[in-house]
Amino acid sequence: MDQPARVTGPVVVFVVATLVASGLLLAVQGATGVDPAVQSHVQLAPAVGALVTWLVHRARLRTLLPAPVSPRELGTRTALAAGACLLYAVLVLGLTLATGAPVSGAVAVGSVPFAVVALAQLLGAAGEETGWRGLLQPLLERRTSRLRAALLTGAVWAVWHVQAFAAGAGVAVAFVVATLAFAVLLASLGSGSVVQRVVVATLAHWLVNLALLVVAGERTGELAAVVVNAVAMVVTTGLVLAVARARRPYAGVAAAPVSATSRG
C-alpha cells in the first residue's frame, strides 16, 4: 500500500469519529448542565477520535507515527512553549489595557473556584491536543511539509469550533486567524512521539486559555477579545518562528520528522 493511502484511512476515521463524538458530548453537556465556561465536554472529542482511530488502525499507526526525541530535546521544547505562552500573555494584557477594557483576573466562574476551572481547562486542552497535535498533525506530516500539515490541522480545528461562525463575520475571521497561527506555533514547538507532542501542546494550549480567561473573563467570545487574541497569537508565532530560524536556519516548522520505523 502506498504512503498516501496508508495515511488517508486513519485521517478519515479520526475526523469522522471526532465529529460523531462531538455531537454525543454536546448532548451530554446539555443533559448534565455543566457550564461550558468551566469545562466544555466537546473538548474531549478529539481524544475519543484518536482512540477510535488507534483501535481501527493500530498496526498501521505503529509505522506512521513519529519516533520520540531525547528527554533533553523535550525539556527544551517544553521551556520554549512556556516562554511563548508568557509572551502571548503579556501581549494580551497589554493590548487589552490599551483598548481600555478591564482585566477580569483569576476569579471564580459562577460558584466554581478558579483553581477548579483551571484544572478543568487542563483536561480540555489535553483532550483536544491528543487528537489534533498527537494524531492528526503527525499523520498529515507524512503527506506534506510540517507547515502545510499545521495549516491543514488548524483549518480542521477552526471549522470544528462551529460556535465561532455563529457569532458574526468579525469573530469568525479573527478566530480562524488566531487558530491557524496557534496551529503553526504548536507545530513548531512539537516534535517526537505522540505522548511528547501532546505534553508540549497541552501545556501551551492550557496556558494560552488561562491567559485569555484571566484577562478577558466572560468577554472571551466578544469581538474585541477575539481580535486581541488573534493579534497576540500572530505576533507570538511570528516572533517564535523568527527566533527559531535565526538560531537554526533549516529547522523548525518547515521540516517534517520521519519515524525511524518507516523510513524508505
Coordinates of C-alpha atoms in Angstrom, one line a residue:
M1 CA 0.0 0.0 0.0
D2 CA 1.4 3.4 -1.0
Q3 CA 2.1 6.1 1.7
P4 CA -0.9 8.4 0.8
A5 CA -3.3 5.6 1.0
R6 CA -1.9 4.4 4.3
V7 CA -2.4 7.9 5.8
T8 CA -5.8 8.7 4.3
G9 CA -7.6 5.8 6.1
P10 CA -6.6 6.9 9.7
V11 CA -7.2 10.5 8.9
V12 CA -10.8 9.8 7.7
V13 CA -11.5 7.6 10.7
F14 CA -10.2 10.3 13.0
V15 CA -12.2 13.1 11.5
V16 CA -15.5 11.1 11.4
A17 CA -15.1 9.7 14.9
T18 CA -14.3 13.1 16.3
L19 CA -17.4 14.6 14.7
V20 CA -19.6 11.9 16.0
A21 CA -18.1 12.1 19.5
S22 CA -18.6 15.9 19.4
G23 CA -22.3 15.5 18.8
L24 CA -22.7 13.0 21.6
L25 CA -20.6 15.1 24.0
L26 CA -22.7 18.2 23.3
A27 CA -25.8 16.2 24.2
V28 CA -24.1 15.0 27.4
Q29 CA -23.2 18.7 28.2
G30 CA -26.8 19.7 27.8
A31 CA -28.0 16.8 30.0
T32 CA -25.6 17.4 32.8
G33 CA -25.9 21.1 32.9
V34 CA -22.2 21.7 33.4
D35 CA -21.3 25.3 32.5
P36 CA -19.2 25.2 29.3
A37 CA -17.2 28.1 30.6
V38 CA -15.9 25.7 33.3
Q39 CA -15.5 22.6 31.2
S40 CA -16.7 22.0 27.7
H41 CA -17.2 18.3 27.2
V42 CA -16.8 18.5 23.5
Q43 CA -13.1 19.3 24.0
L44 CA -12.7 15.6 24.8
A45 CA -14.0 14.6 21.3
P46 CA -10.6 14.7 19.5
A47 CA -9.2 12.3 22.2
V48 CA -12.1 10.0 21.5
G49 CA -11.4 10.2 17.8
A50 CA -7.8 9.4 18.4
L51 CA -8.7 6.4 20.5
V52 CA -11.1 5.0 17.9
T53 CA -8.5 5.6 15.2
W54 CA -5.9 3.7 17.2
L55 CA -8.3 0.8 17.7
V56 CA -9.2 0.6 14.0
H57 CA -5.7 1.2 12.5
R58 CA -3.4 0.2 15.3
A59 CA -0.9 -1.8 13.2
R60 CA -0.7 0.9 10.6
L61 CA -0.3 3.7 13.1
R62 CA 2.7 2.0 14.7
T63 CA 4.7 2.6 11.5
L64 CA 3.2 6.0 10.6
L65 CA 3.6 7.9 13.9
P66 CA 6.9 9.5 14.7
A67 CA 9.7 8.3 17.0
P68 CA 10.5 10.0 20.3
V69 CA 13.1 12.7 20.8
S70 CA 15.6 12.8 23.7
P71 CA 14.4 13.9 27.1
R72 CA 16.7 17.0 26.7
E73 CA 15.0 18.0 23.5
L74 CA 11.6 17.5 25.1
G75 CA 12.7 19.7 28.0
T76 CA 13.9 22.4 25.6
R77 CA 10.7 22.4 23.7
T78 CA 8.6 22.5 26.8
A79 CA 10.5 25.5 28.1
L80 CA 10.1 27.2 24.7
A81 CA 6.4 26.6 24.8
A82 CA 6.2 28.1 28.3
G83 CA 8.2 31.1 27.1
A84 CA 6.0 31.6 24.1
C85 CA 2.9 31.5 26.3
L86 CA 4.4 34.1 28.6
L87 CA 5.0 36.4 25.6
Y88 CA 1.4 35.8 24.5
A89 CA 0.0 36.6 27.9
V90 CA 2.0 39.9 28.1
L91 CA 0.7 40.8 24.6
V92 CA -2.9 40.0 25.5
L93 CA -2.7 42.0 28.7
G94 CA -1.0 45.0 27.0
L95 CA -3.5 45.1 24.1
T96 CA -6.5 44.7 26.5
L97 CA -5.2 47.6 28.6
A98 CA -4.5 49.7 25.5
T99 CA -8.2 49.3 24.4
G100 CA -9.4 50.5 27.9
A101 CA -11.1 47.2 28.6
P102 CA -11.0 45.9 32.2
V103 CA -8.9 42.9 33.3
S104 CA -11.0 40.1 34.7
G105 CA -8.5 38.5 37.0
A106 CA -8.3 34.9 38.3
V107 CA -11.9 34.9 39.6
A108 CA -14.5 32.1 40.1
V109 CA -16.8 31.2 37.2
G110 CA -20.2 31.3 38.9
S111 CA -19.8 29.2 42.0
V112 CA -16.8 27.3 40.7
P113 CA -13.4 28.4 42.2
F114 CA -10.8 29.5 39.7
A115 CA -8.5 26.6 40.7
V116 CA -11.1 24.1 39.7
V117 CA -11.8 25.9 36.4
A118 CA -8.0 25.8 35.7
L119 CA -7.9 22.0 36.2
A120 CA -10.9 21.6 34.0
Q121 CA -9.2 23.7 31.3
L122 CA -6.2 21.5 31.6
L123 CA -8.4 18.4 31.0
G124 CA -10.0 20.1 28.0
A125 CA -6.7 21.1 26.5
A126 CA -5.3 17.5 26.9
G127 CA -8.5 16.1 25.2
E128 CA -8.1 18.4 22.2
E129 CA -4.3 18.0 21.8
T130 CA -4.4 14.2 22.0
G131 CA -6.3 14.3 18.7
W132 CA -5.1 17.5 16.9
R133 CA -1.3 17.5 17.6
G134 CA -1.0 13.9 18.9
L135 CA -2.5 12.2 15.9
L136 CA -3.8 14.4 13.0
Q137 CA -0.7 16.7 12.7
P138 CA 1.9 13.9 12.5
L139 CA -0.2 11.9 10.1
L140 CA -0.5 14.9 7.8
E141 CA 3.2 15.4 8.0
R142 CA 3.5 12.1 6.2
R143 CA 1.8 13.6 3.2
T144 CA 3.3 17.2 3.2
S145 CA 5.6 19.6 4.9
R146 CA 5.1 20.4 8.6
L147 CA 3.9 23.9 7.8
R148 CA 1.2 22.7 5.4
A149 CA 0.3 20.0 7.9
A150 CA -0.1 22.6 10.6
L151 CA -2.3 24.8 8.4
L152 CA -4.5 21.8 7.5
T153 CA -4.8 20.7 11.1
G154 CA -5.5 24.3 12.1
A155 CA -8.2 24.6 9.4
V156 CA -10.0 21.4 10.7
W157 CA -9.6 22.7 14.2
A158 CA -11.1 26.1 13.4
V159 CA -14.1 24.6 11.5
W160 CA -14.7 22.2 14.4
H161 CA -15.4 25.3 16.6
V162 CA -18.7 25.9 14.8
Q163 CA -19.9 28.3 17.5
A164 CA -17.4 30.9 16.4
F165 CA -19.0 31.0 13.0
A166 CA -22.4 31.7 14.5
A167 CA -21.1 34.8 16.3
G168 CA -20.7 37.0 13.3
A169 CA -18.2 37.5 10.5
G170 CA -15.8 39.6 12.5
V171 CA -15.5 37.0 15.3
A172 CA -15.3 34.1 12.8
V173 CA -12.4 35.7 10.8
A174 CA -10.4 36.7 13.8
F175 CA -10.9 33.3 15.4
V176 CA -9.7 31.5 12.2
V177 CA -6.6 33.7 12.0
A178 CA -5.8 33.0 15.7
T179 CA -6.4 29.3 15.3
L180 CA -4.2 29.0 12.2
A181 CA -1.4 31.0 13.9
F182 CA -1.7 28.9 17.0
A183 CA -1.6 25.7 15.0
V184 CA 1.6 26.8 13.3
L185 CA 3.1 27.7 16.7
L186 CA 2.2 24.4 18.2
A187 CA 3.7 22.6 15.2
S188 CA 6.9 24.5 15.5
L189 CA 7.2 23.6 19.2
G190 CA 6.1 20.0 19.0
S191 CA 8.3 17.1 17.9
G192 CA 8.9 13.5 18.9
S193 CA 6.4 10.8 19.8
V194 CA 2.7 11.2 20.3
V195 CA 3.0 11.5 24.0
Q196 CA 5.8 14.1 23.8
R197 CA 3.9 16.2 21.3
V198 CA 0.7 16.0 23.4
V199 CA 2.6 17.1 26.5
V200 CA 4.1 20.2 24.9
A201 CA 0.9 21.1 23.0
T202 CA -1.3 20.6 26.1
L203 CA 0.9 22.8 28.2
A204 CA 0.8 25.6 25.6
H205 CA -2.9 25.2 24.9
W206 CA -3.7 25.3 28.6
L207 CA -1.6 28.4 29.4
V208 CA -3.0 30.3 26.4
N209 CA -6.5 29.5 27.5
L210 CA -5.8 30.5 31.1
A211 CA -4.1 33.8 30.0
L212 CA -7.1 34.8 27.9
L213 CA -9.5 33.7 30.7
V214 CA -7.7 35.7 33.3
V215 CA -7.5 38.8 31.2
A216 CA -10.9 38.8 29.4
G217 CA -13.0 36.6 31.6
E218 CA -16.5 36.3 30.3
R219 CA -15.7 38.5 27.3
T220 CA -13.5 35.9 25.6
G221 CA -16.2 35.3 22.9
E222 CA -16.7 39.0 22.2
L223 CA -15.3 40.6 19.1
A224 CA -12.7 42.8 20.9
A225 CA -11.3 39.9 22.9
V226 CA -11.2 37.6 19.9
V227 CA -9.3 40.3 17.9
V228 CA -6.9 40.8 20.7
N229 CA -6.3 37.0 20.8
A230 CA -5.7 36.9 17.1
V231 CA -3.2 39.8 17.1
A232 CA -1.3 38.5 20.1
M233 CA -1.2 34.9 18.7
V234 CA 0.0 36.1 15.2
V235 CA 2.8 38.3 16.8
T236 CA 3.8 35.5 19.2
T237 CA 4.0 32.9 16.4
G238 CA 5.9 35.3 14.2
L239 CA 8.5 36.1 16.8
V240 CA 9.0 32.5 17.9
L241 CA 9.5 31.4 14.3
A242 CA 11.9 34.3 13.6
V243 CA 14.0 33.4 16.6
A244 CA 14.0 29.7 15.7
R245 CA 15.0 30.5 12.2
A246 CA 17.8 32.8 13.3
R247 CA 19.2 30.1 15.6
R248 CA 18.7 27.1 13.3
P249 CA 18.0 28.3 9.7
Y250 CA 17.0 24.8 8.5
A251 CA 15.0 23.7 11.5
G252 CA 11.5 24.3 12.8
V253 CA 8.1 24.3 11.1
A254 CA 9.2 23.7 7.6
A255 CA 10.5 20.2 8.0
A256 CA 8.5 17.1 8.9
P257 CA 10.3 14.5 11.0
V258 CA 10.2 10.9 9.8
S259 CA 9.9 7.9 12.1
A260 CA 12.8 5.6 12.2
T261 CA 10.4 2.7 11.9
S262 CA 9.1 3.8 8.5
R263 CA 12.0 5.2 6.5
G264 CA 12.1 4.1 2.9

